[in-house]
CSV table of C-alpha atoms and ligand atoms in Angstrom, one decimal:
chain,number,residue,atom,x,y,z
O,1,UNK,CA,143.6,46.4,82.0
O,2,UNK,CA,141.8,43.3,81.1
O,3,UNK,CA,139.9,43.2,77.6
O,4,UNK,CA,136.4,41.8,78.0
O,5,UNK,CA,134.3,40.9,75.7
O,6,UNK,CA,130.2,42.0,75.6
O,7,UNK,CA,127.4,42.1,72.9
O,8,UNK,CA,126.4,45.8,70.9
O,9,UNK,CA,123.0,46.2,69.3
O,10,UNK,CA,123.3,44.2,66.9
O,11,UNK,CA,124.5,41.4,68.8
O,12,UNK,CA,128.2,40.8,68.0
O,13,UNK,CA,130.5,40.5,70.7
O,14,UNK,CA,132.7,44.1,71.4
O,15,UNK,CA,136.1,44.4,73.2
O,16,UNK,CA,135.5,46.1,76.2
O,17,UNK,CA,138.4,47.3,78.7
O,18,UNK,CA,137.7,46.9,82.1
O,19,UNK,CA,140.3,47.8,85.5
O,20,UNK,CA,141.3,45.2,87.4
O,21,UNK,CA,139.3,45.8,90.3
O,22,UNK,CA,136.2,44.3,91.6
O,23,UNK,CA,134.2,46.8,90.7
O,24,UNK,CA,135.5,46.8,86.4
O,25,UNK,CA,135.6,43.2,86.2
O,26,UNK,CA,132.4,42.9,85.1
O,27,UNK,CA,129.2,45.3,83.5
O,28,UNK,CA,128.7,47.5,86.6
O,29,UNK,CA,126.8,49.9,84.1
O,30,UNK,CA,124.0,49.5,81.8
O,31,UNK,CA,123.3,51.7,78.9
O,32,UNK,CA,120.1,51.2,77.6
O,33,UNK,CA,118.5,53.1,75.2
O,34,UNK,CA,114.2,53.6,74.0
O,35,UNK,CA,115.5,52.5,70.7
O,36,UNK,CA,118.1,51.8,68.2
O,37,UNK,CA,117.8,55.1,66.3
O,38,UNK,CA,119.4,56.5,69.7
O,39,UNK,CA,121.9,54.7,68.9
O,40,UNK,CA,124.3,57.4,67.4
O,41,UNK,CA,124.1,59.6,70.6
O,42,UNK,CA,124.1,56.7,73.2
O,43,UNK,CA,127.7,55.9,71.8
O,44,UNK,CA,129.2,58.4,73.4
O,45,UNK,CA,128.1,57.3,77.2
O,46,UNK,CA,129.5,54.0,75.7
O,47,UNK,CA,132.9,56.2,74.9
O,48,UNK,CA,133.7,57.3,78.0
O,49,UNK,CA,133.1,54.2,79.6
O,50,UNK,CA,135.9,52.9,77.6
O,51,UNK,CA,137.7,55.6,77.8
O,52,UNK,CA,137.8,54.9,82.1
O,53,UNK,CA,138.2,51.5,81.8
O,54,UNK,CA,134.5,50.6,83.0
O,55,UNK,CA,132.8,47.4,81.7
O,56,UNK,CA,129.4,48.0,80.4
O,57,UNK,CA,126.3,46.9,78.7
O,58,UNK,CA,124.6,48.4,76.1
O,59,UNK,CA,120.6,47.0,74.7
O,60,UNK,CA,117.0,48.6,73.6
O,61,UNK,CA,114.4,48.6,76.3
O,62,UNK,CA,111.0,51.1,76.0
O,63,UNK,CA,109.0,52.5,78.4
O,64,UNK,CA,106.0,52.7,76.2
O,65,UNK,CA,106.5,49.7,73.5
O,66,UNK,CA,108.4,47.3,75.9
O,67,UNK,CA,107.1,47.9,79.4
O,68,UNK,CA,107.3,44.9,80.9
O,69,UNK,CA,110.3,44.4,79.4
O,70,UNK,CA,112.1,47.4,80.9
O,71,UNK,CA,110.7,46.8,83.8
O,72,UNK,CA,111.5,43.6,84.8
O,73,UNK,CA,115.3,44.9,83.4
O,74,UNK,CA,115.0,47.8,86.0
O,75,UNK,CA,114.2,45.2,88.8
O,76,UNK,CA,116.7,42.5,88.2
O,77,UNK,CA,119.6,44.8,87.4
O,78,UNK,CA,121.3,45.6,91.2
O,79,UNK,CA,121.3,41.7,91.2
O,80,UNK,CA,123.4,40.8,88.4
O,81,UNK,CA,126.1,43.5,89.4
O,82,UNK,CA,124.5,46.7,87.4
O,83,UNK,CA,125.4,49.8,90.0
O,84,UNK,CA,124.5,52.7,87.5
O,85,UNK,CA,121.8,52.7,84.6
O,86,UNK,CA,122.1,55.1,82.0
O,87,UNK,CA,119.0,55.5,80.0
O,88,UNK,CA,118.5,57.8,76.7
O,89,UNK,CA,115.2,58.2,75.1
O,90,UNK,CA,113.7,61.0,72.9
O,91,UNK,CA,110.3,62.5,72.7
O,92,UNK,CA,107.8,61.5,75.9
O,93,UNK,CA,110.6,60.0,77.5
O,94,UNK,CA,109.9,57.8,80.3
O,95,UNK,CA,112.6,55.2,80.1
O,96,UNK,CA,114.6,56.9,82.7
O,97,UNK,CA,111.7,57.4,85.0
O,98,UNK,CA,110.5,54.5,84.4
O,99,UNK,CA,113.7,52.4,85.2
O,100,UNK,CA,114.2,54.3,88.3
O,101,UNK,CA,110.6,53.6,90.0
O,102,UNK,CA,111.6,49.8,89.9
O,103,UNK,CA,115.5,50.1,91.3
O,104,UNK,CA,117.1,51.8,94.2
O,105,UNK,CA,120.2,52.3,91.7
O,106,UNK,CA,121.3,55.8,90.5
O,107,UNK,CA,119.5,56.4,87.3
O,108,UNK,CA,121.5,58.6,85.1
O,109,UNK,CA,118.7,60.1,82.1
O,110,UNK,CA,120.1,61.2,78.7
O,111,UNK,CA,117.3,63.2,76.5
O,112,UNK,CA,117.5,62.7,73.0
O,113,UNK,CA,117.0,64.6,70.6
O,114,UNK,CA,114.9,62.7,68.2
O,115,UNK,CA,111.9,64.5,67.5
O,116,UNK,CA,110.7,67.8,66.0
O,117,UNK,CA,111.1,68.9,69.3
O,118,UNK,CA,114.7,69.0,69.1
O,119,UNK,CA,115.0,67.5,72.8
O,120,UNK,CA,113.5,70.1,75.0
O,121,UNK,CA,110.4,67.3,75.3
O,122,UNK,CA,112.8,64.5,75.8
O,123,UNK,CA,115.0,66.8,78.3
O,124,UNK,CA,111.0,67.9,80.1
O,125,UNK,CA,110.4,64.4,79.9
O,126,UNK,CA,113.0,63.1,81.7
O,127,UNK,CA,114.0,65.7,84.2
O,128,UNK,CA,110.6,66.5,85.5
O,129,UNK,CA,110.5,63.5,87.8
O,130,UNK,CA,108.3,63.7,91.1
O,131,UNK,CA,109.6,64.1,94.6
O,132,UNK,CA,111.1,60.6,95.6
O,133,UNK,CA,112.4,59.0,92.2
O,134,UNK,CA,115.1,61.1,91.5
O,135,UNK,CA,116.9,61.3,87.7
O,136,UNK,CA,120.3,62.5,87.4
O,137,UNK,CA,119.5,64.3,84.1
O,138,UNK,CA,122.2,65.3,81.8
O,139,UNK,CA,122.5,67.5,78.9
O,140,UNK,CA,120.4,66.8,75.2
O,141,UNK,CA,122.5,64.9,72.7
O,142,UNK,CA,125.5,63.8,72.7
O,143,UNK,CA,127.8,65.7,75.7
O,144,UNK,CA,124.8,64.6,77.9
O,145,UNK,CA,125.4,61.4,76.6
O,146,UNK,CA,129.4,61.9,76.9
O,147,UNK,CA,128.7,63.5,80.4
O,148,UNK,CA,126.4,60.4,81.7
O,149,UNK,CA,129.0,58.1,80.9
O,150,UNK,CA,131.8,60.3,83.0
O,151,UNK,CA,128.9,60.3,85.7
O,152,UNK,CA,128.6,56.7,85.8
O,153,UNK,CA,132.5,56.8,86.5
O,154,UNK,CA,132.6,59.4,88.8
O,155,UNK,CA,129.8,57.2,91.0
O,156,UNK,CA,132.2,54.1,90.5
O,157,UNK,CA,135.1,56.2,91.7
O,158,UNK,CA,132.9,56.4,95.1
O,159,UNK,CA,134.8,52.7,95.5
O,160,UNK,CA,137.8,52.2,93.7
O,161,UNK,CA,140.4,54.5,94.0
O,162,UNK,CA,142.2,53.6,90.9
O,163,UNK,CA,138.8,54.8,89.2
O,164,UNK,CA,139.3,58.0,91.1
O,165,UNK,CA,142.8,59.0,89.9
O,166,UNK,CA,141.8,58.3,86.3
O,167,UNK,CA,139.3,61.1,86.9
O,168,UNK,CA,141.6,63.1,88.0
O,169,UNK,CA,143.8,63.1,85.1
O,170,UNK,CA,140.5,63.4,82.7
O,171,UNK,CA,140.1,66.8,84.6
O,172,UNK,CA,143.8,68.0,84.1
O,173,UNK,CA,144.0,67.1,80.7
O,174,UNK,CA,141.4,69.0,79.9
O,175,UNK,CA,142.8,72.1,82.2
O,176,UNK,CA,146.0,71.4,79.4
O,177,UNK,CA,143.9,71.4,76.1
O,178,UNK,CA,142.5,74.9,77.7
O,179,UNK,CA,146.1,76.2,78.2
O,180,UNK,CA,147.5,74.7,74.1
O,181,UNK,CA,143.8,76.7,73.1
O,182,UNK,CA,145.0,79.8,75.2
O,183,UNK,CA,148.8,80.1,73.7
O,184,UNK,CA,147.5,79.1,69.6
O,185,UNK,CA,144.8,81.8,69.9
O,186,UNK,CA,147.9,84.6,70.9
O,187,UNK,CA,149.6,83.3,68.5
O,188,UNK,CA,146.9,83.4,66.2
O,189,UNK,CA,146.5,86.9,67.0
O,190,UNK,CA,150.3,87.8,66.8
O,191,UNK,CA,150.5,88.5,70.9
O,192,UNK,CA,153.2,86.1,71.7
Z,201,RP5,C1,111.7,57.1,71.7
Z,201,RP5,O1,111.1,57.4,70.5
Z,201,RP5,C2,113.0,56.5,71.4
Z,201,RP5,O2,113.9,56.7,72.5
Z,201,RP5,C3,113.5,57.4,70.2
Z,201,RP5,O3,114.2,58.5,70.6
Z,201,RP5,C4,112.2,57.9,69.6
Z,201,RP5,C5,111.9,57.4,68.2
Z,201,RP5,O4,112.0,56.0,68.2
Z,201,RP5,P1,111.9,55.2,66.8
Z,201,RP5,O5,110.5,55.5,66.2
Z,201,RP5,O6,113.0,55.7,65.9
Z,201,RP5,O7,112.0,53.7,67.1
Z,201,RP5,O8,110.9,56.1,72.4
Protein backbone atom coordinates (compact mmCIF):
# COMPACT_ATOMS: atom_id res chain seq x y z
CA UNK A 1 0.00 0.00 0.00
CA UNK A 2 1.01 3.52 -0.83
CA UNK A 3 0.88 6.23 2.11
CA UNK A 4 -0.80 9.39 0.93
CA UNK A 5 -0.93 12.28 2.37
CA UNK A 6 -4.50 14.57 2.96
CA UNK A 7 -5.59 17.46 5.25
CA UNK A 8 -7.84 16.71 8.80
CA UNK A 9 -10.00 19.49 10.30
CA UNK A 10 -7.70 21.38 11.41
CA UNK A 11 -5.71 21.50 8.35
CA UNK A 12 -2.52 19.49 8.87
CA UNK A 13 -1.59 17.07 6.46
CA UNK A 14 -2.52 13.10 7.72
CA UNK A 15 -1.00 9.80 6.43
CA UNK A 16 -3.45 8.14 4.65
CA UNK A 17 -3.06 4.37 3.18
CA UNK A 18 -4.50 3.88 0.01
CA UNK A 19 -4.43 0.24 -2.42
CA UNK A 20 -2.75 0.36 -5.35
CA UNK A 21 -5.52 0.34 -7.61
CA UNK A 22 -7.15 2.99 -9.61
CA UNK A 23 -9.81 3.30 -7.59
CA UNK A 24 -7.42 3.96 -3.82
CA UNK A 25 -5.07 6.06 -5.46
CA UNK A 26 -6.75 8.97 -4.78
CA UNK A 27 -9.96 10.35 -2.25
CA UNK A 28 -12.72 8.31 -3.78
CA UNK A 29 -14.75 9.12 -0.50
CA UNK A 30 -15.57 12.24 1.21
CA UNK A 31 -16.49 12.49 4.84
CA UNK A 32 -18.01 15.56 5.60
CA UNK A 33 -19.46 16.45 8.52
CA UNK A 34 -22.36 19.63 9.78
CA UNK A 35 -19.65 20.55 12.07
CA UNK A 36 -16.50 20.07 13.96
CA UNK A 37 -18.12 19.05 17.26
CA UNK A 38 -19.06 15.78 15.06
CA UNK A 39 -15.95 15.39 14.88
CA UNK A 40 -15.41 12.66 17.61
CA UNK A 41 -18.08 10.25 15.98
CA UNK A 42 -17.10 11.04 12.29
CA UNK A 43 -13.60 9.50 13.18
CA UNK A 44 -14.68 6.34 13.08
CA UNK A 45 -16.06 6.34 9.19
CA UNK A 46 -12.50 7.86 8.91
CA UNK A 47 -11.19 4.40 10.74
CA UNK A 48 -12.42 2.03 8.66
CA UNK A 49 -11.41 3.71 5.68
CA UNK A 50 -7.98 3.26 6.91
CA UNK A 51 -8.41 0.27 8.13
CA UNK A 52 -9.39 -0.97 4.00
CA UNK A 53 -6.87 0.90 2.63
CA UNK A 54 -9.31 3.61 0.99
CA UNK A 55 -8.06 7.20 0.46
CA UNK A 56 -10.43 9.79 1.75
CA UNK A 57 -11.27 13.27 2.66
CA UNK A 58 -12.54 14.55 5.53
CA UNK A 59 -14.07 18.73 5.97
CA UNK A 60 -17.10 20.77 7.64
CA UNK A 61 -19.88 21.62 5.24
CA UNK A 62 -23.75 22.62 6.71
CA UNK A 63 -26.79 22.36 5.24
CA UNK A 64 -28.28 25.18 7.20
CA UNK A 65 -25.16 27.61 7.98
CA UNK A 66 -23.15 26.89 4.78
CA UNK A 67 -25.59 26.09 2.04
CA UNK A 68 -24.15 27.20 -0.77
CA UNK A 69 -21.17 25.92 0.33
CA UNK A 70 -22.34 22.28 0.63
CA UNK A 71 -23.94 22.58 -2.26
CA UNK A 72 -21.69 23.55 -4.68
CA UNK A 73 -19.38 20.61 -2.70
CA UNK A 74 -22.32 18.10 -3.51
CA UNK A 75 -22.21 19.18 -7.23
CA UNK A 76 -18.54 19.23 -8.02
CA UNK A 77 -17.68 16.03 -6.09
CA UNK A 78 -18.28 13.01 -8.93
CA UNK A 79 -15.89 15.30 -10.92
CA UNK A 80 -12.85 15.40 -8.89
CA UNK A 81 -12.96 11.49 -8.35
CA UNK A 82 -15.45 11.41 -5.03
CA UNK A 83 -17.57 7.99 -5.71
CA UNK A 84 -19.24 7.88 -2.16
CA UNK A 85 -20.08 10.84 0.32
CA UNK A 86 -20.52 10.15 3.77
CA UNK A 87 -22.26 12.90 5.60
CA UNK A 88 -22.97 13.04 9.64
CA UNK A 89 -24.89 15.77 11.13
CA UNK A 90 -26.94 15.97 14.37
CA UNK A 91 -30.29 17.59 15.23
CA UNK A 92 -32.53 18.77 11.88
CA UNK A 93 -30.05 17.11 9.85
CA UNK A 94 -30.18 17.81 6.29
CA UNK A 95 -26.59 17.60 5.20
CA UNK A 96 -27.13 14.14 3.86
CA UNK A 97 -30.26 15.04 2.06
CA UNK A 98 -29.11 17.86 1.13
CA UNK A 99 -25.80 16.56 -0.58
CA UNK A 100 -27.75 13.95 -2.27
CA UNK A 101 -30.39 16.25 -4.17
CA UNK A 102 -27.27 17.90 -5.95
CA UNK A 103 -25.24 14.38 -6.96
CA UNK A 104 -26.12 11.14 -8.48
CA UNK A 105 -23.40 9.60 -6.02
CA UNK A 106 -24.47 7.19 -3.21
CA UNK A 107 -25.00 9.24 -0.18
CA UNK A 108 -24.18 7.38 2.85
CA UNK A 109 -26.08 9.53 6.16
CA UNK A 110 -24.62 9.10 9.66
CA UNK A 111 -27.06 10.75 12.50
CA UNK A 112 -25.42 12.28 15.26
CA UNK A 113 -26.09 12.37 18.30
CA UNK A 114 -25.59 15.81 19.35
CA UNK A 115 -28.55 17.16 20.76
CA UNK A 116 -30.98 16.61 23.64
CA UNK A 117 -32.45 14.45 21.43
CA UNK A 118 -30.02 11.93 21.69
CA UNK A 119 -30.17 11.18 17.78
CA UNK A 120 -33.53 9.91 17.18
CA UNK A 121 -34.10 13.71 15.43
CA UNK A 122 -30.85 13.45 13.61
CA UNK A 123 -31.55 9.58 12.65
CA UNK A 124 -35.66 11.11 11.56
CA UNK A 125 -33.79 13.72 9.97
CA UNK A 126 -31.80 12.01 7.81
CA UNK A 127 -33.60 8.83 7.05
CA UNK A 128 -36.96 10.24 6.23
CA UNK A 129 -35.90 11.26 2.69
CA UNK A 130 -38.69 11.49 -0.12
CA UNK A 131 -39.21 9.00 -2.93
CA UNK A 132 -36.30 9.70 -5.47
CA UNK A 133 -33.31 10.98 -3.31
CA UNK A 134 -32.47 8.07 -1.57
CA UNK A 135 -29.97 8.01 1.86
CA UNK A 136 -28.25 5.04 2.79
CA UNK A 137 -28.86 5.71 6.52
CA UNK A 138 -26.82 4.08 9.13
CA UNK A 139 -26.92 3.60 12.68
CA UNK A 140 -26.68 6.85 15.54
CA UNK A 141 -23.21 7.48 16.81
CA UNK A 142 -20.38 5.94 16.28
CA UNK A 143 -21.00 2.04 14.72
CA UNK A 144 -23.17 4.07 12.21
CA UNK A 145 -20.31 6.07 11.76
CA UNK A 146 -17.86 2.76 11.83
CA UNK A 147 -20.60 1.01 9.57
CA UNK A 148 -20.74 4.06 6.88
CA UNK A 149 -17.19 3.81 6.43
CA UNK A 150 -17.34 -0.22 5.86
CA UNK A 151 -20.28 0.89 3.41
CA UNK A 152 -18.26 3.18 1.46
CA UNK A 153 -15.83 0.06 1.06
CA UNK A 154 -18.20 -2.46 0.37
CA UNK A 155 -19.57 0.10 -2.68
CA UNK A 156 -15.68 0.41 -3.78
CA UNK A 157 -15.44 -3.36 -3.67
CA UNK A 158 -18.31 -3.16 -6.56
CA UNK A 159 -14.77 -2.49 -8.76
CA UNK A 160 -11.73 -3.61 -7.38
CA UNK A 161 -11.41 -6.97 -6.34
CA UNK A 162 -8.53 -6.53 -4.10
CA UNK A 163 -11.13 -4.21 -2.08
CA UNK A 164 -13.42 -7.16 -2.09
CA UNK A 165 -11.14 -9.87 -0.47
CA UNK A 166 -10.14 -7.41 2.16
CA UNK A 167 -13.90 -7.47 3.04
CA UNK A 168 -13.92 -10.71 3.21
CA UNK A 169 -11.36 -11.28 5.72
CA UNK A 170 -13.00 -8.18 7.84
CA UNK A 171 -16.09 -10.60 7.91
CA UNK A 172 -14.08 -13.80 9.10
CA UNK A 173 -12.22 -12.11 11.59
CA UNK A 174 -14.94 -11.10 13.10
CA UNK A 175 -16.70 -14.80 12.69
CA UNK A 176 -13.11 -15.63 14.91
CA UNK A 177 -13.36 -12.92 17.66
CA UNK A 178 -17.08 -14.60 18.04
CA UNK A 179 -15.65 -18.15 18.35
CA UNK A 180 -12.31 -16.70 21.20
CA UNK A 181 -15.83 -14.90 22.92
CA UNK A 182 -17.59 -18.40 22.71
CA UNK A 183 -14.57 -20.73 24.26
CA UNK A 184 -13.44 -17.65 27.27
CA UNK A 185 -17.18 -17.43 28.29
CA UNK A 186 -17.10 -21.68 28.94
CA UNK A 187 -14.21 -21.24 30.38
CA UNK A 188 -15.40 -18.57 32.37
CA UNK A 189 -18.18 -20.62 33.45
CA UNK A 190 -16.03 -23.81 34.19
CA UNK A 191 -17.74 -25.88 30.99
CA UNK A 192 -14.58 -26.73 29.14
C1 LIG B 1 -25.54 20.22 13.41
O1 LIG B 1 -25.72 20.83 14.63
C2 LIG B 1 -24.15 19.68 13.46
O2 LIG B 1 -24.04 18.55 12.60
C3 LIG B 1 -23.94 19.31 14.89
O3 LIG B 1 -24.25 17.94 15.13
C4 LIG B 1 -24.97 20.16 15.61
C5 LIG B 1 -24.35 21.15 16.57
O4 LIG B 1 -23.41 21.94 15.89
P1 LIG B 1 -22.51 23.00 16.70
O5 LIG B 1 -23.48 23.97 17.32
O6 LIG B 1 -21.74 22.20 17.72
O7 LIG B 1 -21.61 23.64 15.68
O8 LIG B 1 -25.72 21.07 12.34
Amino acid sequence: MQPRSGRNLSGSRVRVATNEGTLMSKPSVSIVMGSDSDLDIMREAAKALEDFGVAYEIDVTSAHRSPERTAEFARKAAARGIRVIIAGAGGAAHLAGVIAAHTSLPVIGVPIPSTALNGLDSLLATVQMPAGIPVATVAIGKPGATNAGILAAQILALGSAALAKKLDAHKENLANSVEEKSKKLKMTLGES
